[in-house]
Each structure stands twice: as C-alpha cells, then as structure tokens.
XYZ file of C-alpha atoms in Angstrom:
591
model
C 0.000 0.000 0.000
C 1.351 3.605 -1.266
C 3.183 5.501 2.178
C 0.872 8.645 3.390
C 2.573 11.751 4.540
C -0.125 13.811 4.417
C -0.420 16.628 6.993
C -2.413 16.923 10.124
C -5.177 19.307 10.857
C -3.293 21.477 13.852
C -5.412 23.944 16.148
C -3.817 27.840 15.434
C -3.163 30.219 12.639
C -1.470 28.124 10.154
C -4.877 25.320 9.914
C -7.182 28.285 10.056
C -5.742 29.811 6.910
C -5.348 26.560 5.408
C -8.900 25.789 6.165
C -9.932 28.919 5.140
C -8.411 29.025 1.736
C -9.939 25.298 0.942
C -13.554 26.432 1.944
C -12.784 30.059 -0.325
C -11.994 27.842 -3.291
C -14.817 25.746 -2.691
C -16.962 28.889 -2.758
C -15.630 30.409 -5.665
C -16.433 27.345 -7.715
C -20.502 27.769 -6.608
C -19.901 31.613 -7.350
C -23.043 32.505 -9.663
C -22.885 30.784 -13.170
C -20.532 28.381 -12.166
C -21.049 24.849 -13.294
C -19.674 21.875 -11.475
C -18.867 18.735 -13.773
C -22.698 17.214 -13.774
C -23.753 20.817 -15.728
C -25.535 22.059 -12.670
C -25.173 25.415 -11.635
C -24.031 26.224 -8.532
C -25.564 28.719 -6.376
C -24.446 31.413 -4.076
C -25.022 32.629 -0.747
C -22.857 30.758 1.864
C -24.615 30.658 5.333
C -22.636 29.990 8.596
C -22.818 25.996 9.620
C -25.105 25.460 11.960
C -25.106 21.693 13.117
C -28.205 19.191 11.728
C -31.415 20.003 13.022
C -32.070 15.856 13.582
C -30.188 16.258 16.790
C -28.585 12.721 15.439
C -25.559 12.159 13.780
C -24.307 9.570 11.561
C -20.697 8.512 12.806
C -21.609 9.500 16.723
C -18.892 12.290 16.395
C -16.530 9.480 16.255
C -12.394 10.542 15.535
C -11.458 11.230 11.849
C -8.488 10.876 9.972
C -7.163 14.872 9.602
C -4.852 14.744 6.371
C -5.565 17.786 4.234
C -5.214 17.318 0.858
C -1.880 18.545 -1.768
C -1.870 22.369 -2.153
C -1.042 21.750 -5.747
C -4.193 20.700 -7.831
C -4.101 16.881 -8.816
C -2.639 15.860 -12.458
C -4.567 12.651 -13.118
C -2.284 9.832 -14.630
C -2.842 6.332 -15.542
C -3.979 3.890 -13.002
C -0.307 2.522 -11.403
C -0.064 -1.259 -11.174
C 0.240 -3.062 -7.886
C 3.383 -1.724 -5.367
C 4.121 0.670 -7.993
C 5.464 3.816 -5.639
C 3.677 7.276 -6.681
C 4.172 10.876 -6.405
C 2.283 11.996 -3.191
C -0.385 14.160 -5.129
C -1.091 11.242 -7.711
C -1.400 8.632 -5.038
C -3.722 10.885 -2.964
C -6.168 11.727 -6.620
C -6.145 8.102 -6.719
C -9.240 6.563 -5.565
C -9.508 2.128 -5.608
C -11.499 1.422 -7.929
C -14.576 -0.907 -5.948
C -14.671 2.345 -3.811
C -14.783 4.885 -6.737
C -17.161 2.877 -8.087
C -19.549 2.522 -5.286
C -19.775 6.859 -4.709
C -20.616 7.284 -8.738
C -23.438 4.512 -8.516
C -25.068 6.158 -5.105
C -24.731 9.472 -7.008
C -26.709 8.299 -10.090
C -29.323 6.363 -7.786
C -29.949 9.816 -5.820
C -29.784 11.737 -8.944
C -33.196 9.512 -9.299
C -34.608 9.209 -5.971
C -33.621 12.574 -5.047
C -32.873 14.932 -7.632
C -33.159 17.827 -5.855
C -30.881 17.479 -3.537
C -27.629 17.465 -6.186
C -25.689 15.112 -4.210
C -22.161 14.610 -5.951
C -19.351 11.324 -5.470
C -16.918 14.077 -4.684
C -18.523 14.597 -1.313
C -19.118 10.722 -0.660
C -15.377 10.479 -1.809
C -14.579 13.321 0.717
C -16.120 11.956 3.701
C -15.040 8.344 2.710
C -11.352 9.545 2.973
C -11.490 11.420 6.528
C -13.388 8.674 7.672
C -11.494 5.393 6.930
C -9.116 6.456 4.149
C -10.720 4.732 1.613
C -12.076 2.060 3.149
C -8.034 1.287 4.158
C -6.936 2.306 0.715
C -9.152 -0.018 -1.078
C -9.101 -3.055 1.067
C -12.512 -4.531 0.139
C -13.436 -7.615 -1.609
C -15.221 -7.726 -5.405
C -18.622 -7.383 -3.631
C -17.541 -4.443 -1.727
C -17.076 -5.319 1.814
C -14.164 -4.729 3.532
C -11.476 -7.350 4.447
C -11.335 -6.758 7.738
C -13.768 -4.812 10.056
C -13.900 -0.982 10.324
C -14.741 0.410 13.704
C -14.162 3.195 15.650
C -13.203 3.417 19.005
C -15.318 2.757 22.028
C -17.778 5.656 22.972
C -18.097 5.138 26.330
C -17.435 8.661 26.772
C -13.709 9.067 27.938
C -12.295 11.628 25.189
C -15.163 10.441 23.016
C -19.341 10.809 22.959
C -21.294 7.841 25.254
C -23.696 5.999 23.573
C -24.456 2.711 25.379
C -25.195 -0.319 22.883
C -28.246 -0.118 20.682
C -27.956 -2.877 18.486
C -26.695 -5.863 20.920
C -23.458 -6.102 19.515
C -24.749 -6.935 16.192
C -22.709 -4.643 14.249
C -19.910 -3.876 16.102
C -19.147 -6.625 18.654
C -19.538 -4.649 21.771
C -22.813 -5.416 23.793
C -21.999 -2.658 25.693
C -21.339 0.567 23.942
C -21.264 1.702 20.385
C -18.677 1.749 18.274
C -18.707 3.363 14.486
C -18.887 0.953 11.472
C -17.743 0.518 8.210
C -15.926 2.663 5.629
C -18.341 5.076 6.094
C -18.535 5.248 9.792
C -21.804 4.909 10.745
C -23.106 4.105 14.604
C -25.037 1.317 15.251
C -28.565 2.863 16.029
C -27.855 5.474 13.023
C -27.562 2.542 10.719
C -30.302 0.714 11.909
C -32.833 3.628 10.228
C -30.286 4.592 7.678
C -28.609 1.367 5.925
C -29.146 0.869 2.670
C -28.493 -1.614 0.170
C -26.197 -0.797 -2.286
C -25.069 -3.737 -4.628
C -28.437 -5.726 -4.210
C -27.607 -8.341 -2.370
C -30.592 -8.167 -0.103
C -28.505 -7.003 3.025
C -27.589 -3.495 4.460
C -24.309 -4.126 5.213
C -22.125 -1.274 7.340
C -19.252 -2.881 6.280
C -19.836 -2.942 2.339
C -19.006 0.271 0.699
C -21.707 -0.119 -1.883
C -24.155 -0.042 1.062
C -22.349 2.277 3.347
C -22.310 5.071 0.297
C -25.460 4.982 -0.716
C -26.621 4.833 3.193
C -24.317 7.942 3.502
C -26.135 9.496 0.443
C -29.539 9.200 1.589
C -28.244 10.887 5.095
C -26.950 13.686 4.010
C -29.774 14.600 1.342
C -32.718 14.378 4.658
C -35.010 17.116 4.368
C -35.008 18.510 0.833
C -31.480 19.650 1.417
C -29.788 20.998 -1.736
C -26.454 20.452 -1.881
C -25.571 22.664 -4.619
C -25.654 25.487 -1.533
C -23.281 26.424 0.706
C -26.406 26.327 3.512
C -27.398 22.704 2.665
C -23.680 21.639 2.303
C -22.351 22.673 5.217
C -25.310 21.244 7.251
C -25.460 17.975 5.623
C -21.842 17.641 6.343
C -21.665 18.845 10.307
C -24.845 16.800 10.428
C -22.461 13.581 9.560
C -19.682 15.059 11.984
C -20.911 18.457 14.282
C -17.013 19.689 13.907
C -16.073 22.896 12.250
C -13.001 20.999 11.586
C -14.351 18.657 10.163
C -16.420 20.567 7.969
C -13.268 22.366 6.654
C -11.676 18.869 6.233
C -14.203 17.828 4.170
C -15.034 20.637 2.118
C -10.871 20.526 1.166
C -11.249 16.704 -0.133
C -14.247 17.613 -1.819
C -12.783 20.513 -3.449
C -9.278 18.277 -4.450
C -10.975 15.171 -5.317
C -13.954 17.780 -7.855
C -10.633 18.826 -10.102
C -9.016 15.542 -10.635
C -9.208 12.134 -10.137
C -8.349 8.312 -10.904
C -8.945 4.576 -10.566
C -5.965 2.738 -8.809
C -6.340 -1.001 -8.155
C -8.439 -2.567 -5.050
C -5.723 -2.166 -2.330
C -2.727 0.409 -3.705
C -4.915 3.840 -2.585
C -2.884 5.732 0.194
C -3.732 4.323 3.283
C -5.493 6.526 6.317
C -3.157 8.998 7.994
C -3.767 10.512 11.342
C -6.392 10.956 13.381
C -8.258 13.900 15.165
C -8.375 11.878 18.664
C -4.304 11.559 18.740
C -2.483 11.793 15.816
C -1.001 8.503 16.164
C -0.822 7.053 12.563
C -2.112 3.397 12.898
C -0.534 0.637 10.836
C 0.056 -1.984 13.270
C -2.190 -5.210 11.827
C -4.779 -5.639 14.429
C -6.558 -8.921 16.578
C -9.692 -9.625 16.378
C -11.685 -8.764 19.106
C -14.084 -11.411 21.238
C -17.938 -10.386 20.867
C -19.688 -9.603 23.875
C -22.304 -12.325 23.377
C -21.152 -15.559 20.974
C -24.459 -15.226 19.454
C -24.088 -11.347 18.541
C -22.227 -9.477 16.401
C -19.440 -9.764 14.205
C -15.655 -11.558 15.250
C -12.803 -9.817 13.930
C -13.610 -6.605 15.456
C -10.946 -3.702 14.521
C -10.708 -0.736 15.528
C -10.185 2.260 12.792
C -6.639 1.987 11.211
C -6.047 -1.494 12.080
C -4.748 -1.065 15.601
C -5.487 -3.829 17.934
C -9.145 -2.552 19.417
C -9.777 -2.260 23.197
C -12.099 -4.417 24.392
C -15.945 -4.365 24.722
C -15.405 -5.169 28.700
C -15.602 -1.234 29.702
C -13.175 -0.414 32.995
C -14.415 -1.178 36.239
C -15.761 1.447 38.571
C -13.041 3.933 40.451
C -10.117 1.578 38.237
C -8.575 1.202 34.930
C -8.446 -1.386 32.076
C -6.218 -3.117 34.644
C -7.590 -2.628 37.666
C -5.060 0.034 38.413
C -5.782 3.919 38.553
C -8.633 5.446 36.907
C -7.755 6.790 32.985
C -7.334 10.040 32.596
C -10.585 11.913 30.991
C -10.299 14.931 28.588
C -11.618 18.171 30.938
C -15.154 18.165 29.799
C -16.027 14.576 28.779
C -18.315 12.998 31.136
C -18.060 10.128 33.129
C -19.356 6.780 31.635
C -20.512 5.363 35.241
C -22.481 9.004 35.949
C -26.404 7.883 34.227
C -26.764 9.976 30.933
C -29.977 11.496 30.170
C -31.355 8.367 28.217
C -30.894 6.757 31.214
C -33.116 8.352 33.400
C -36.027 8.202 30.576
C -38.513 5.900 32.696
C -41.390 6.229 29.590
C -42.387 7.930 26.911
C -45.864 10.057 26.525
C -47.941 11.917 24.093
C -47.508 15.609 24.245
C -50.824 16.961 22.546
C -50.848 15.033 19.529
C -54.597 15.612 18.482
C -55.669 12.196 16.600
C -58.318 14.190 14.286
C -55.170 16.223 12.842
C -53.693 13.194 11.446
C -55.955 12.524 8.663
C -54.533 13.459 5.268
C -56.085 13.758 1.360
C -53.721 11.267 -0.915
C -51.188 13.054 -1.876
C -51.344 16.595 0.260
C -48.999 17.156 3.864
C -50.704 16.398 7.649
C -51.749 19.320 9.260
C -51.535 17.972 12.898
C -47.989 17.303 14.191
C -46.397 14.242 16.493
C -45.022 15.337 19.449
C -43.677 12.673 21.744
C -42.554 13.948 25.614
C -39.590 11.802 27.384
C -40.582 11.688 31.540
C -38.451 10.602 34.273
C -40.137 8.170 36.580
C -41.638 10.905 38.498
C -42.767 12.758 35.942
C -40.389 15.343 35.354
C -38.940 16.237 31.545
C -35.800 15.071 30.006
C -33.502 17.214 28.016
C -30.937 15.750 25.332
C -32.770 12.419 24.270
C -32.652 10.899 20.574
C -36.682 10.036 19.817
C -36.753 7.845 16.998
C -40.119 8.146 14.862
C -40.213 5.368 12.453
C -43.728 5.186 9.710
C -45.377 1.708 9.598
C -48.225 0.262 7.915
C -49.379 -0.187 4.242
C -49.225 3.298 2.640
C -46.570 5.278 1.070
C -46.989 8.147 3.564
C -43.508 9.916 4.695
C -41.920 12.040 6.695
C -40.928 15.400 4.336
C -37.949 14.382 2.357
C -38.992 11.315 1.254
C -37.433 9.331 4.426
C -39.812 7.097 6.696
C -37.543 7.334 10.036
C -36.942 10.316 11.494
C -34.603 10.705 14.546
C -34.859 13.893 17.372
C -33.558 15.272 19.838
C -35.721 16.254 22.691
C -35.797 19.901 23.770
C -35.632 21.572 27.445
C -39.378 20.570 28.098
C -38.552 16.956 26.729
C -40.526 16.414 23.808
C -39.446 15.777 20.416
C -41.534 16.950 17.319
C -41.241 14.658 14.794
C -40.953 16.277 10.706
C -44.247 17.202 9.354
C -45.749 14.005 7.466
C -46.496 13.776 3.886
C -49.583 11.506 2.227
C -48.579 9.735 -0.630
C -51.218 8.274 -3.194
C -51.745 4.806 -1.142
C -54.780 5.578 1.210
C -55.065 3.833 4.015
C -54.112 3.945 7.650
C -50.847 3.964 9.032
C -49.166 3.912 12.305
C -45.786 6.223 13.773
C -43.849 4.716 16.621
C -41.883 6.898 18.777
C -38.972 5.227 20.895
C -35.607 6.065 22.465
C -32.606 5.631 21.111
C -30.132 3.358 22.992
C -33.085 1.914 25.236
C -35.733 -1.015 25.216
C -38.187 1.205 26.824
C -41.958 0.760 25.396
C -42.956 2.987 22.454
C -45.394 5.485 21.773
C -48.203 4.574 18.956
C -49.650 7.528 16.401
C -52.721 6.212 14.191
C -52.699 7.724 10.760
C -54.977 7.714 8.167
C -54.404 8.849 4.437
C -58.200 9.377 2.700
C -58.966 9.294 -0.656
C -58.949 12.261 -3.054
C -62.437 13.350 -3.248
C -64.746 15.200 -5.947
C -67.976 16.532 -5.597
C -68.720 17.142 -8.888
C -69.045 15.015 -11.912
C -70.075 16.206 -15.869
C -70.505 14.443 -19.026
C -68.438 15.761 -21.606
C -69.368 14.029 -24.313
C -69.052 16.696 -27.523
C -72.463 17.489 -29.050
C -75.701 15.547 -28.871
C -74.697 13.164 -31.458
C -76.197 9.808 -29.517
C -74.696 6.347 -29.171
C -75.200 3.767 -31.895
C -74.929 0.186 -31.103
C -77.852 -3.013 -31.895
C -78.196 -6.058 -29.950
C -74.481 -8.000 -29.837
C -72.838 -4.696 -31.306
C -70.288 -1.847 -29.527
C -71.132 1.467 -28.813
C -69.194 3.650 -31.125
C -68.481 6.478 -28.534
C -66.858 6.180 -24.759
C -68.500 8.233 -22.070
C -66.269 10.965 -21.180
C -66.387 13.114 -18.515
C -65.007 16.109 -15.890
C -64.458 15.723 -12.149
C -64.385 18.848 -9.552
C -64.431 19.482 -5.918
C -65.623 22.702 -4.140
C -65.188 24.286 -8.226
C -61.370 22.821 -8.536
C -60.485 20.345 -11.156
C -60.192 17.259 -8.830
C -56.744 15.080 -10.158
C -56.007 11.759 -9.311
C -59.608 10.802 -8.127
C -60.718 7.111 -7.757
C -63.833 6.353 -9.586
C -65.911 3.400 -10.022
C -68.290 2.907 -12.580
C -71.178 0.527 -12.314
C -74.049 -0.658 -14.753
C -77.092 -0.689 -12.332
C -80.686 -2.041 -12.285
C -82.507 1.166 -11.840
C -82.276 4.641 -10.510
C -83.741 3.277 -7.154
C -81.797 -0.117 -7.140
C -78.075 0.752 -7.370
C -77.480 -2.832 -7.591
C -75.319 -4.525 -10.354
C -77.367 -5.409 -13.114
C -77.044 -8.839 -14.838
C -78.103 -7.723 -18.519
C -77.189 -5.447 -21.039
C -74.914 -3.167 -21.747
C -70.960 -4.355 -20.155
C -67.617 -3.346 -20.244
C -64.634 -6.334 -21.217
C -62.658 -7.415 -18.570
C -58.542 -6.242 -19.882
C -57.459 -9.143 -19.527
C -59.414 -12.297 -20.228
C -61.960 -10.260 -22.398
C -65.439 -11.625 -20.186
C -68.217 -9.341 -19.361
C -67.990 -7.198 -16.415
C -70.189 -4.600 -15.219
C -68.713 -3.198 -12.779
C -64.819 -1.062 -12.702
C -63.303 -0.130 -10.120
C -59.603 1.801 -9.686
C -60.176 4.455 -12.581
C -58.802 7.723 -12.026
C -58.904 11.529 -13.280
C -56.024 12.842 -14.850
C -54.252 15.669 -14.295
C -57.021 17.995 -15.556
C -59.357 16.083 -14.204
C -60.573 14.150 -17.161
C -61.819 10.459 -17.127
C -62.791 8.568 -20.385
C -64.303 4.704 -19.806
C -63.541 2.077 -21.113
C -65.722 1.113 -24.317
C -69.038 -0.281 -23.927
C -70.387 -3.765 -25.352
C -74.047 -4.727 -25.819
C -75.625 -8.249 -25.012
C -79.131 -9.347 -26.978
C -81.161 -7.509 -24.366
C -82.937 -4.285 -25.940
C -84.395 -1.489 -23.828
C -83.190 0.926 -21.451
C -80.078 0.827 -19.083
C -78.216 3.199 -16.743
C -74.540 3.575 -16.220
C -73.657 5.278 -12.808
C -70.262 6.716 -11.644
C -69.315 7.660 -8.435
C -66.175 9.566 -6.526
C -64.921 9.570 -2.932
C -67.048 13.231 -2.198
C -70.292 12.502 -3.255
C -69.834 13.488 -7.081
C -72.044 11.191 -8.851
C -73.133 11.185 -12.735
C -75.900 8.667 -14.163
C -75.612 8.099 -17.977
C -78.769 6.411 -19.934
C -78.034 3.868 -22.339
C -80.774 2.554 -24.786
C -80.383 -0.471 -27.281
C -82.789 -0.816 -29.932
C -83.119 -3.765 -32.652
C -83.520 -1.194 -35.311
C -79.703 0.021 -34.425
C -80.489 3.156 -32.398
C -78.718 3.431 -29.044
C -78.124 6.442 -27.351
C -76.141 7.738 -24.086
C -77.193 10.363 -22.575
C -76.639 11.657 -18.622
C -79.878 11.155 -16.980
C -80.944 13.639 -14.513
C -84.296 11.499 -14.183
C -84.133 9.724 -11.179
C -87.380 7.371 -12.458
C -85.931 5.960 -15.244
C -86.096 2.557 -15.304
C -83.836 -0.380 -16.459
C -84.169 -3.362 -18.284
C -86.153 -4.667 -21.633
C-alpha cells in the first residue's frame, strides 16, 4: 500500500488559513454561473454551519483521519499497477477502484430518488477519505465489503461521545457501547434507520461500501437539502460530523478530489493517515476482538486503522483497564458510570398530539404534528434524548424528504416533534412509533390515516348531442367521457368506479345489457373499479359492449365526495342506441 505523509489538521493560525483558503476555493467554484462537472449550476449565498437540526448524527462524532489534501491541484495519470510507488499528489487523486465505483453509482441512484438534492461522489469520496481512508486504501473484496472490520473506538465517553449499545453487539461486537462501522462510519442505532443496500444483495451491510455510500447518500440529502448550496452543504456535512473541523476537512477533499481524479487497483490507494483523537498514525495489523455475546455481532472486530481494538469489557468502577488507577478523561467529557440522560427516561408520553389532525387527502402534507414527551419516573422532563419516529403500515406516507424514520432530539421541556408528514397516493391507515434511542423502553403509537382524493362534482363531456349507436351483440361507437371537480377545482387523481345498475332506485349490479370487457381475459364485467382523473381532471371509460337484451339501461359513476353522474343507455333492434346523462331519477332499467 502507497506511504501517506499527508499533513495533520493542527489547532492555530497556520490550519485556520489553510482551512480557510480550501472552503474560499470551494466557494468560488458555486460563485453565480458556475457549473460543477454534472452541468448544474451552482448557487451562491454561503450561510454559517449550523449543526443538523435531527439532533442525530451519523458517525456519533466518532475521531477522523485529519490529512488535508496537496496544495497543488491533482494531475490525473494512468492507473499505477500493484506496489508501484507514486508521487504523493497522484497517489492521494487516486481513488480504488470498488470504492470509486460505489460513490458514482449512489450518485446516479440519488440523482433519481432525489434529484433535488444534487448530491455529488466528490462529497461521498470526501467523507469516505477522513473517515477510513478509503475504506483502508481499497481493502474490500469484489462485492464491496471490507477485508477486515472498520470500527471506531469505544464511545463510552472518555475523550469520546457515550452511547451505550443499541444494536446488541450486532454490528460492532460490543454489547456494551457503540462503536462506528464501516468505511463510512456509521453508529449502530444510526444505521439501523439509515442502511441501505447498495449492490443488491438483499442485506444493508455497514461494512460494504456499496451499502455504506449509498446509506451515507440518503443521510446527508434528509429534508429537501440541496447540496448545490453552501447552507445545505455545510449542514449535511456537520450533520455527519458536528465539527467545524471537520467541515473544513471535508469541504478541502471535496474541493481536491472535484478537479481531478483516478482509478488505482483494489488495495494500492494511500492508506489513512492521522487521526483527530491523537495523531497517532495506525498501521500496526490488528486482533480480532471477542464479541460480547457468541451469538451477537461480528468476530474480527478492529478498531479504525487497524490497531489492535480495546475491548468491549468497559473499565471497572473507580479503576482502569487493569484494575489500576482510573484513565485520565479529557476536561469536559463525562463520566461513563455518571447515568446519561437516556438513562433516566422511565417512559415515553404523548404531548398533545390531536388524533383528528392526522388525517390526510392522498397526496397533500398532515396538518396535525407528532409530538412525543420523554418523563423521568416521576414525571419530570428530560432534556438531550434521541426520539426515533419510524412510519409503519401499508401506505406510502412519509416524513418530508422522502425518508420514513426520522430521529430527534428532545428539547428543554422533553418532547421531540417529529418532521411534518407527507400523504402519498396509497390511502389507508398507518401507524408512527416513537422510541428512544439506545433503550428497550416501550414505544409510543400515532394512528394515521391517508383518505382518498375526493370530488364533488361530476359532468358528461361528451361533444355534441350526437347519440350512441350500437344493436343487440354490437359496440357502442363512442366512450362516455367526462369532468371531475371538488368545491369548483379540477379534482386530479380521483378514484372512480363505474357501475351498470338495475334502476335509478336499485343501485345494484345489473345482470343484462350493456358491459364493459374485462382487460385481460376479455369476459363481461359490469362493474370497474380503480379508474382515475387525470391531471385535468378528465376520465374517459372504457368502451361499452351490448348483449341481446334491448331497452333501457343506466350507467352510474361515483367519486370519494359525493360526485355522482348517471348516464342512460338505450339499445334498440332497429340500431339506435343512445347515451345520454340522466338527470331522471325514475328511469327505469331493463327490456
């Protein structure tokens, strides 16, 4: 693997104009009529960071690797063969090639999902390289997953964040506290909304890089962000790490990696640097690490670089690893034995959710809003806890931005709003779940119900009087067309179903005459259900057959909304039919 003497992200002047200059550059190519390399055009009007509204993050605010990129712009150059050395700025333009490739296919599958949001590799590329160089410097299998585990240290709060387990060990062998996964970094309980799968496999893998980037996509395009802004940038990124440092790290790669860059083989990329925790490059070949529970979790836990990785077993109370003196903490990190807010969570309650406000028209946003309140045994509020909100249930309702799991943080009062919710076109009800994060505590239920789009209204358009014509056995040689409102509106995307009845007193299916043909194995049928207006709210039926029966019929249509239209038919032996609506409600049916 290529040698890495890249530099290391120092507190003081020098990384401050460094940092500085990287994020100016970065701004100058998103200066007004700018174009990146898609063809988009960039737009203007940088905003200072301000951290991701989720009050979640994706890696946990786990160490990153601090290496700012070459000064000097990169020259691309042809891909070098195995243990071929490299000039420093070609080796760091070079990106392995299972790992380029899995940031340009999560770009083109947002670019569909999410268009708006402008999400480009170079960013994936840029986080990807402060977060696990590469995924090692390309050390990942043809399916994508890394050769050996990923994980970040122990956050069990000395020097680091505490999070106590939330995923039994599962992902990252340590039943105890999390620890961030993959080449991507992502915690446990962040992964278990987020993960994605990438190279269609049928898993969400942390550790596959196919999964991990297009998980890492989806994050940081939550709530209609647009990337091509500074604003939506910036947050997206400190919403994946809440460091300004970070930020500036990322924006520099981004930057380096958006004028230049090329494939090296699966395993020659420059390999991770140093770290924000220490510094200490790490090279040493690790040992795997023991799960917590045999039945949980992955063997052959690693920590970040490769360096043998503590293990799960925290330190005893009042003593080291050892047994010895307590470990030094950072001033300000908290102590992992004091309880953490999540803790002392006892339940979970409603906080004025009104069940009549969640009730939504297919296709248009909830007015009523999910609030969820985190109580103490006695009663009292707590501050500072992650409320997962995750949408259930058989309709395409979402959360706005297209995601179905939302995660908050609660405020001084202790309750969590979830993101407003948006009907899709599946009606139905629904359900949201609010739990905390990190704790098997009992969750609270939100019933939600997504109604059809209605119309009030319905008119025959049918042009002129010209009537019908069909005899006994024939077709009618028209279709009944005809217009859809509500409350005056044109009313799109409204159900309708349109049924040959007995009589305008006996809306019953009737048995003779006039019938549509099934679409598919061509039999009579007289009644059809799951039509729908168009956009202007037109609907034209299907075409109508007749059967040997002569006389009068009636063909009635009906909307969610009460809009209702009656159409006569009449088939005559001497090869006169007509259709015509029928306002007469004594019009009878039959020969």
């Amino acid at each position: 693997m290529a040698a890495h003497f890249g530099r290391r992200l120092r507190k003081g002047a020098a990384t401050t104009a460094v940092a500085a200059a990287a994020v100016a550059a970065l701004s100058a190519s998103q200066a007004p009529g700018a174009t990146d390399d898609h063809g988009r055009q960039a737009t203007a009007g940088a905003s200072a960071p301000v951290p991701d509204p989720t009050g979640d993050d994706a890696t946990g605010n786990s160490p990153y690797y601090t290496d700012l990129p070459p000064l000097n712009s990169p020259n691309p150059s042809p891909s070098p063969s195995a243990g071929t050395p490299v000039a420093q700025g070609a080796a760091e333009a070079g990106i392995p090639a299972t790992v380029l490739d899995a940031y340009k296919k999560a770009e083109a599958e947002l670019r569909t999902s999410k268009p708006g949001c402008n999400l480009p590799w170079q960013l994936l590329a840029a986080i990807g390289k402060v977060e696990s160089g590469q995924a090692r410097g390309g050390e990942v299998d043809a399916s994508g997953t890394t050769l050996r585990p990923i994980l970040g240290p122990v956050l069990d709060g000395n020097g680091f964040a505490l999070i106590k387990d939330t995923d039994h060990g599962a992902y990252d062998g340590n039943a105890q506290y999390d620890q961030a996964v993959g080449p991507m970094q992502f915690i446990p309980s962040t992964w278990a909304w987020a993960g994605r799968d990438g190279n269609g496999d049928g898993k969400k893998d942390p550790n596959n890089i196919y999964d991990a980037a297009l998980a890492a996509g989806h994050y940081l395009c939550r709530g209609d962000r647009d990337l091509s802004q500074a604003a939506g940038l910036h947050g997206a990124i400190l919403g994946y790490n809440n460091s300004q440092d970070y930020l500036n790290t990322v924006l520099s790669w981004m930057e380096y990696y958006s004028k230049g860059t090329y494939s090296v083989p699966d395993g020659t990329g420059a390999a991770p640097g140093r770290r924000s925790d220490d510094g200490t490059p790490r090279t040493t070949p690790s040992t795997p690490a023991e799960p917590a529970d045999p039945h949980q979790g992955k063997p052959g836990s690693k920590d970040q670089g490769g360096r043998p990785s503590p293990s799960p077993t925290p330190s005893k109370p009042g003593g080291g690893q050892d047994g010895g003196d307590p470990a030094p903490r950072p001033p300000g990190t908290p102590d992992p034995t004091t309880p953490t807010p999540t803790d002392t969570v006892d339940h979970l309650e409603n906080a004025g959710t009104a069940t009549a406000e969640l009730t939504a028209t297919a296709g248009d946003a909830f007015t009523g809003t999910i609030s969820t309140r985190a109580e103490t045994k006695a009663g009292a509020a707590v501050a500072k806890v992650r409320i997962r909100f995750t949408i259930s249930g058989d309709t395409d309702a979402t959360f706005t931005g297209g995601e179905d799991v939302a995660t908050v943080a609660t405020d001084s009062k202790g309750v969590a709003k979830a993101p407003a919710l948006q009907a899709g076109e599946k009606t139905g009800d629904f359900k949201v779940t609010a739990t905390v994060v990190g704790r098997s505590l009992k969750g609270v239920d939100y019933q939600a119900t997504v109604t059809e789009r209605p119309a009030d209204t319905l008119t025959a358009t049918t042009d002129g009087d010209t009537p019908l014509t069909c005899t006994p056995g024939g077709e009618f040689a028209d279709q009944v067309h005809l217009k859809a409102t509500y409350k005056g509106a044109v009313a799109d995307k409204v159900a309708a179903t349109a049924t040959l009845i007995k009589s305008a007193t006996d809306a019953t299916e009737n048995d003779k005459g006039p019938y549509f043909k099934d679409a598919t194995t061509g039999k009579a049928v007289r009644t059809l259900t799951g039509l729908k207006t168009d956009a202007k709210g037109l609907l034209t039926l299907p075409k109508l057959y007749a059967d040997d029966t002569t006389g009068t019929f009636l063909l009635r249509v009906t909307t969610p909304g009460g809009g209702t239209l009656t159409v006569q038919l009449t088939v005559a032996a001497d090869g006169t039919a007509t259709a015509s609506p029928s306002p007469s409600p004594s019009a009878s049916a039959g020969s």
